Coordinates of C-alpha atoms in Angstrom, one line a residue:
M1 CA 42.8 -59.0 75.8
P2 CA 42.0 -55.7 74.0
D3 CA 42.0 -52.5 76.1
H4 CA 38.3 -51.9 76.2
H5 CA 38.0 -49.7 79.2
S6 CA 38.8 -46.3 80.7
V7 CA 39.4 -45.9 84.4
V8 CA 37.1 -43.3 86.0
R9 CA 38.2 -42.6 89.6
G10 CA 39.2 -46.2 90.2
V11 CA 36.3 -47.9 88.3
S12 CA 36.9 -49.5 84.9
V13 CA 34.2 -48.1 82.5
V14 CA 34.0 -50.4 79.5
R15 CA 34.0 -48.8 76.0
W16 CA 34.8 -50.1 72.5
D17 CA 37.8 -48.3 71.1
P18 CA 40.2 -50.8 69.5
V19 CA 43.5 -50.1 67.9
R20 CA 43.5 -50.5 64.1
L21 CA 46.3 -50.2 61.5
G22 CA 45.9 -47.4 59.0
P23 CA 48.0 -45.7 56.3
S24 CA 49.8 -43.6 59.0
G25 CA 50.2 -46.4 61.5
S26 CA 48.3 -47.8 64.4
R27 CA 45.7 -45.6 66.1
R28 CA 42.5 -46.0 68.1
V29 CA 39.3 -45.9 66.2
G30 CA 38.0 -43.0 68.3
N31 CA 34.3 -43.3 67.3
F32 CA 32.6 -40.5 69.2
G33 CA 29.6 -42.5 70.4
D34 CA 31.8 -45.2 71.9
L35 CA 33.8 -42.5 73.8
L36 CA 30.7 -40.9 75.3
G37 CA 30.3 -43.5 78.1
P38 CA 33.4 -42.6 80.2
L39 CA 32.8 -38.9 79.7
I40 CA 29.2 -39.1 80.9
V41 CA 30.2 -41.3 83.8
R42 CA 33.0 -39.0 84.8
A43 CA 30.6 -36.0 84.8
L44 CA 28.1 -37.8 87.0
V45 CA 30.6 -38.9 89.6
G46 CA 32.5 -35.7 89.7
S47 CA 31.2 -34.6 93.0
V48 CA 30.9 -38.0 94.7
P49 CA 33.2 -38.4 97.7
V50 CA 35.4 -41.4 96.9
V51 CA 35.4 -44.3 99.3
A52 CA 37.6 -47.3 98.7
R53 CA 35.4 -50.0 97.1
R54 CA 35.9 -53.4 95.6
R55 CA 37.4 -53.5 92.1
A56 CA 34.5 -53.0 89.7
R57 CA 33.6 -52.7 86.0
L58 CA 30.8 -50.6 84.6
V59 CA 29.3 -51.4 81.2
A60 CA 27.7 -48.2 80.1
V61 CA 26.8 -46.7 76.7
G62 CA 27.0 -48.6 73.5
S63 CA 26.2 -52.0 72.0
I64 CA 28.8 -53.6 74.2
L65 CA 27.1 -56.2 76.4
H66 CA 29.2 -58.8 74.6
L67 CA 32.2 -57.3 76.3
S68 CA 30.8 -57.8 79.8
R69 CA 32.3 -60.2 82.3
P70 CA 30.8 -62.0 85.3
G71 CA 29.9 -59.6 88.1
D72 CA 29.9 -56.4 85.9
V73 CA 27.4 -53.7 86.6
V74 CA 25.4 -52.7 83.5
W75 CA 23.9 -49.2 83.1
G76 CA 22.2 -48.4 79.8
A77 CA 24.2 -50.6 77.5
G78 CA 22.7 -52.7 74.8
V79 CA 23.0 -55.9 72.7
N80 CA 25.0 -55.7 69.4
G81 CA 23.1 -57.5 66.7
K82 CA 26.3 -58.3 64.9
M83 CA 28.0 -60.0 67.9
P84 CA 27.1 -63.3 69.5
L85 CA 26.2 -62.7 73.2
R86 CA 28.3 -65.4 74.8
L87 CA 27.9 -64.5 78.5
I88 CA 29.9 -66.9 80.8
D89 CA 27.7 -66.3 83.8
P90 CA 24.8 -64.0 82.8
T91 CA 22.9 -64.2 86.1
S92 CA 25.9 -62.7 87.9
L93 CA 25.5 -59.4 86.0
D94 CA 24.1 -56.5 88.1
V95 CA 21.8 -54.8 85.5
R96 CA 20.6 -51.4 86.7
A97 CA 19.3 -50.3 83.3
V98 CA 19.5 -51.2 79.6
R99 CA 19.2 -49.3 76.4
G100 CA 15.8 -50.5 75.4
P101 CA 13.1 -53.3 75.6
L102 CA 14.8 -55.5 73.0
T103 CA 17.9 -55.8 75.0
K104 CA 15.8 -56.3 78.1
A105 CA 14.0 -59.2 76.4
V106 CA 17.3 -60.8 75.5
L107 CA 18.7 -60.7 79.0
E108 CA 15.4 -61.7 80.7
G109 CA 15.4 -64.7 78.3
L110 CA 18.7 -65.7 79.7
G111 CA 17.3 -65.4 83.3
V112 CA 19.0 -62.1 84.1
P113 CA 17.0 -59.7 86.3
V114 CA 16.8 -56.3 84.6
G115 CA 15.8 -53.0 86.3
P116 CA 12.8 -51.1 85.0
A117 CA 14.7 -48.1 83.7
L118 CA 15.3 -47.9 80.0
G119 CA 17.5 -45.5 78.0
D120 CA 20.9 -45.0 76.4
P121 CA 23.0 -42.9 78.8
G122 CA 24.0 -40.8 75.8
L123 CA 20.7 -39.1 76.5
L124 CA 22.6 -37.4 79.4
V125 CA 25.2 -36.0 77.1
S126 CA 24.6 -32.5 78.5
D127 CA 26.1 -33.6 81.8
A128 CA 29.4 -34.0 80.0
F129 CA 28.9 -31.0 77.7
P130 CA 26.8 -28.4 79.6
D131 CA 26.9 -25.8 76.7
L132 CA 25.0 -28.1 74.3
P133 CA 21.4 -27.1 75.4
D134 CA 22.2 -23.4 74.7
R135 CA 23.7 -24.3 71.4
A136 CA 20.6 -26.3 70.4
A137 CA 18.3 -23.5 71.5
R138 CA 20.0 -20.9 69.2
R139 CA 19.2 -20.5 65.5
P140 CA 20.8 -23.5 63.8
R141 CA 24.2 -22.8 62.2
R142 CA 23.9 -25.9 60.1
D143 CA 20.8 -26.9 58.1
V144 CA 21.2 -30.6 57.4
T145 CA 24.0 -32.6 59.1
I146 CA 24.7 -36.2 58.1
V147 CA 26.5 -38.4 60.6
P148 CA 27.3 -41.8 59.2
N149 CA 28.1 -44.8 61.2
L150 CA 31.8 -45.4 61.5
N151 CA 31.6 -48.2 58.9
D152 CA 29.4 -46.1 56.5
R153 CA 31.8 -43.2 56.1
S154 CA 33.0 -43.9 52.6
A155 CA 29.6 -43.4 51.2
F156 CA 29.5 -39.8 52.4
R157 CA 33.1 -38.8 51.9
D158 CA 32.3 -36.2 49.3
D159 CA 29.2 -34.8 50.9
P160 CA 29.9 -31.4 52.6
R161 CA 27.0 -32.0 55.0
A162 CA 28.7 -35.1 56.5
V163 CA 30.5 -35.1 59.9
D164 CA 33.1 -37.7 60.6
P165 CA 32.1 -39.7 63.6
T166 CA 35.7 -40.3 64.5
G167 CA 36.3 -36.5 64.9
P168 CA 36.8 -35.0 68.3
V169 CA 33.8 -35.8 70.5
S170 CA 33.2 -32.1 71.4
E171 CA 33.2 -31.1 67.8
V172 CA 30.8 -33.9 66.7
V173 CA 28.3 -33.2 69.5
A174 CA 28.5 -29.4 68.8
A175 CA 27.7 -30.0 65.1
I176 CA 24.7 -32.0 66.1
A177 CA 23.5 -29.4 68.6
G178 CA 23.9 -26.7 65.9
S179 CA 21.8 -28.4 63.3
R180 CA 18.2 -28.0 62.1
V181 CA 18.0 -31.7 61.1
V182 CA 20.3 -34.6 61.7
V183 CA 20.3 -37.6 59.3
A184 CA 22.3 -40.4 60.7
S185 CA 23.2 -44.1 60.6
S186 CA 25.4 -43.4 63.6
L187 CA 23.2 -44.5 66.5
H188 CA 24.7 -42.0 69.0
A189 CA 24.2 -39.1 66.6
L190 CA 20.5 -40.0 66.8
V191 CA 20.7 -40.4 70.6
V192 CA 22.5 -37.0 71.1
A193 CA 20.0 -35.3 68.8
D194 CA 17.1 -36.8 70.8
A195 CA 18.7 -35.6 74.0
L196 CA 18.9 -32.0 72.7
G197 CA 15.5 -31.9 70.9
V198 CA 17.1 -31.7 67.5
D199 CA 15.0 -33.2 64.7
A200 CA 16.7 -36.5 63.9
R201 CA 16.0 -39.0 61.0
P202 CA 17.4 -42.5 61.1
L203 CA 19.2 -43.8 58.0
V204 CA 19.6 -47.4 57.0
S205 CA 23.2 -48.5 57.6
D206 CA 24.9 -50.7 55.0
A207 CA 27.2 -52.1 57.7
E208 CA 25.3 -52.2 61.0
H209 CA 22.7 -54.6 62.3
P210 CA 19.3 -52.9 62.9
F211 CA 18.9 -54.3 66.5
K212 CA 20.5 -51.3 68.2
Y213 CA 18.4 -48.7 66.4
A214 CA 15.1 -50.6 67.0
D215 CA 16.1 -51.0 70.6
H216 CA 16.7 -47.3 71.1
Y217 CA 13.5 -46.2 69.4
A218 CA 11.3 -48.8 71.1
G219 CA 12.9 -47.7 74.4
T220 CA 12.1 -44.0 73.8
G221 CA 8.4 -44.4 73.1
R222 CA 8.6 -44.8 69.3
P223 CA 8.4 -48.6 68.5
G224 CA 7.0 -47.8 65.1
A225 CA 9.9 -45.7 63.9
L226 CA 11.7 -47.0 60.8
P227 CA 14.8 -45.8 58.9
S228 CA 14.9 -44.3 55.5
G229 CA 16.9 -45.8 52.6
D230 CA 18.7 -42.6 51.7
V231 CA 19.2 -39.0 52.8
S232 CA 16.6 -37.6 50.4
A233 CA 14.0 -40.0 51.6
A234 CA 14.9 -39.2 55.2
L235 CA 14.4 -35.4 54.6
A236 CA 11.1 -36.0 52.9
S237 CA 9.8 -38.1 55.8
D238 CA 8.1 -36.7 58.9
G239 CA 10.8 -38.3 61.2
P240 CA 10.1 -40.4 64.3
G241 CA 9.2 -37.4 66.5
P242 CA 10.7 -36.5 69.9
A243 CA 12.0 -39.1 72.4
V244 CA 9.7 -40.0 75.3
V245 CA 11.9 -41.2 78.1
D246 CA 12.2 -40.8 81.9
L247 CA 15.7 -39.4 82.4
G248 CA 15.0 -39.2 86.1
A249 CA 14.7 -42.9 86.4
L250 CA 17.9 -43.4 84.4
R251 CA 19.8 -41.1 86.7
A252 CA 18.3 -42.7 89.8
C253 CA 19.7 -46.1 88.9
F254 CA 23.2 -44.8 88.1
P255 CA 25.5 -47.0 90.2
F256 CA 27.0 -44.3 92.5
D257 CA 27.6 -47.1 95.0
L258 CA 30.6 -48.2 93.0
W259 CA 32.4 -45.1 94.1
S260 CA 30.8 -44.1 97.4
T261 CA 28.7 -45.4 100.3
G262 CA 27.2 -41.9 100.5
G263 CA 25.0 -42.4 97.4
A264 CA 24.4 -39.8 94.7
P265 CA 25.5 -36.2 95.1
A266 CA 23.0 -33.5 95.7
E267 CA 20.9 -32.6 92.7
E268 CA 22.2 -29.0 92.6
A269 CA 25.8 -30.3 92.4
R270 CA 25.1 -31.9 89.0
V271 CA 24.7 -30.4 85.6
P272 CA 21.0 -30.4 84.6
S273 CA 20.1 -32.0 81.3
P274 CA 17.2 -31.2 79.0
R275 CA 14.5 -33.6 80.3
P276 CA 12.2 -35.1 77.7
P277 CA 8.8 -35.8 79.3
A278 CA 8.6 -38.8 81.6
A279 CA 7.1 -41.9 80.0
A280 CA 3.8 -40.5 78.8
V281 CA 3.5 -43.4 76.4
D282 CA 4.2 -47.0 77.1
P283 CA 7.7 -47.8 75.8
A284 CA 6.5 -51.3 74.7
P285 CA 7.2 -54.0 73.6
R286 CA 7.0 -55.9 76.8
R287 CA 6.6 -59.4 75.4
P288 CA 9.3 -61.3 73.4
E289 CA 6.9 -61.6 70.5
D290 CA 6.4 -57.8 70.4
A291 CA 10.2 -57.3 70.5
A292 CA 10.6 -59.7 67.7
A293 CA 8.0 -57.8 65.6
V294 CA 9.8 -54.5 66.1
L295 CA 13.1 -56.0 65.1
G296 CA 11.5 -57.7 62.1
A297 CA 10.2 -54.4 60.8
W298 CA 13.7 -52.9 60.9
L299 CA 15.2 -56.0 59.3
A300 CA 12.7 -55.7 56.5
R301 CA 13.2 -52.0 56.0
S302 CA 17.0 -52.5 56.0
G303 CA 16.7 -55.2 53.3
R304 CA 17.9 -58.0 55.6
P305 CA 16.4 -61.5 55.7
P306 CA 14.3 -62.5 58.8
E307 CA 16.3 -63.9 61.6
P308 CA 15.6 -66.7 64.2
H309 CA 13.7 -65.5 67.3
R310 CA 16.5 -64.1 69.5
F311 CA 14.3 -63.1 72.5
A312 CA 13.6 -66.6 73.9
P313 CA 16.8 -68.6 73.8
E314 CA 16.9 -72.4 73.4
R315 CA 16.8 -74.2 76.7
D316 CA 18.7 -77.3 77.8
E317 CA 17.2 -80.5 79.1
D318 CA 17.0 -79.0 82.6
D319 CA 15.0 -76.0 81.2
R320 CA 17.9 -73.6 81.6
P321 CA 18.6 -71.0 79.0
I322 CA 21.6 -71.7 76.8
S323 CA 23.5 -68.5 77.4
S324 CA 25.9 -68.9 74.5
R325 CA 23.2 -67.9 72.0
S326 CA 22.0 -64.4 71.4

């Protein structure tokens, strides 16, 4: 079994960071967005008095729901459109929040109760890197920053505006904070930029499925947002606008109970994050057919063929959802 977790004060926090063989030997992928989860979780629980609890796993940050196991706690993770969602016992998951309404629709189609809060916990990046808001508030040190998805890097190898998403996490997020505009096929570059109020323009990925991008934008009040086909088109566009998300609700459902019976630490003990306005617009879609329409628009813009409806799984003869299908 691959080592897809980091231990944060006794709790396994799931993250995707496999070992791959390269020219200089084996090394972990080190994609910055996939490493944010344990860093943000560690920052949030830093002042929680530890009480011995049951062994637990937390699935947080990233398109990693396919890595979940029976009984896991889910906080802000999402479906990966490239990976079959074969959940052994989906109704045993304790889902406190998910990334967006598309993931919510998939899980509810499998009979999984999902809490009302939506949002990628990467929106709380300033808890882990408290200097970022000040960096973002200063005059930008970079004009345009391109952050490709891990699997799109080769297309931008010779572009001086590009930042390698496998660089040190602190350097990647600092580059985003110090930019006037971020153009990205890296989802978490877009998420971090949204968290900091930096103008961010989504870019079509040649390698990634559109599900996660559509999920994030629909969950942050922008279900009509679409990616651009290239950097020039992205810069010529108006962009999707600022995120509209209730970070208070996302914080409130963080599973502090995995570490302590005392609940969350006092508010003043935590690092404040920039707070986009609470949900002033409805982060629809609420219905499976609406979720399918949002995903269909991203598929079309990305040049991908339409896909079977993934928000209402096939059911067996006893009218139970077939959980081995995504």
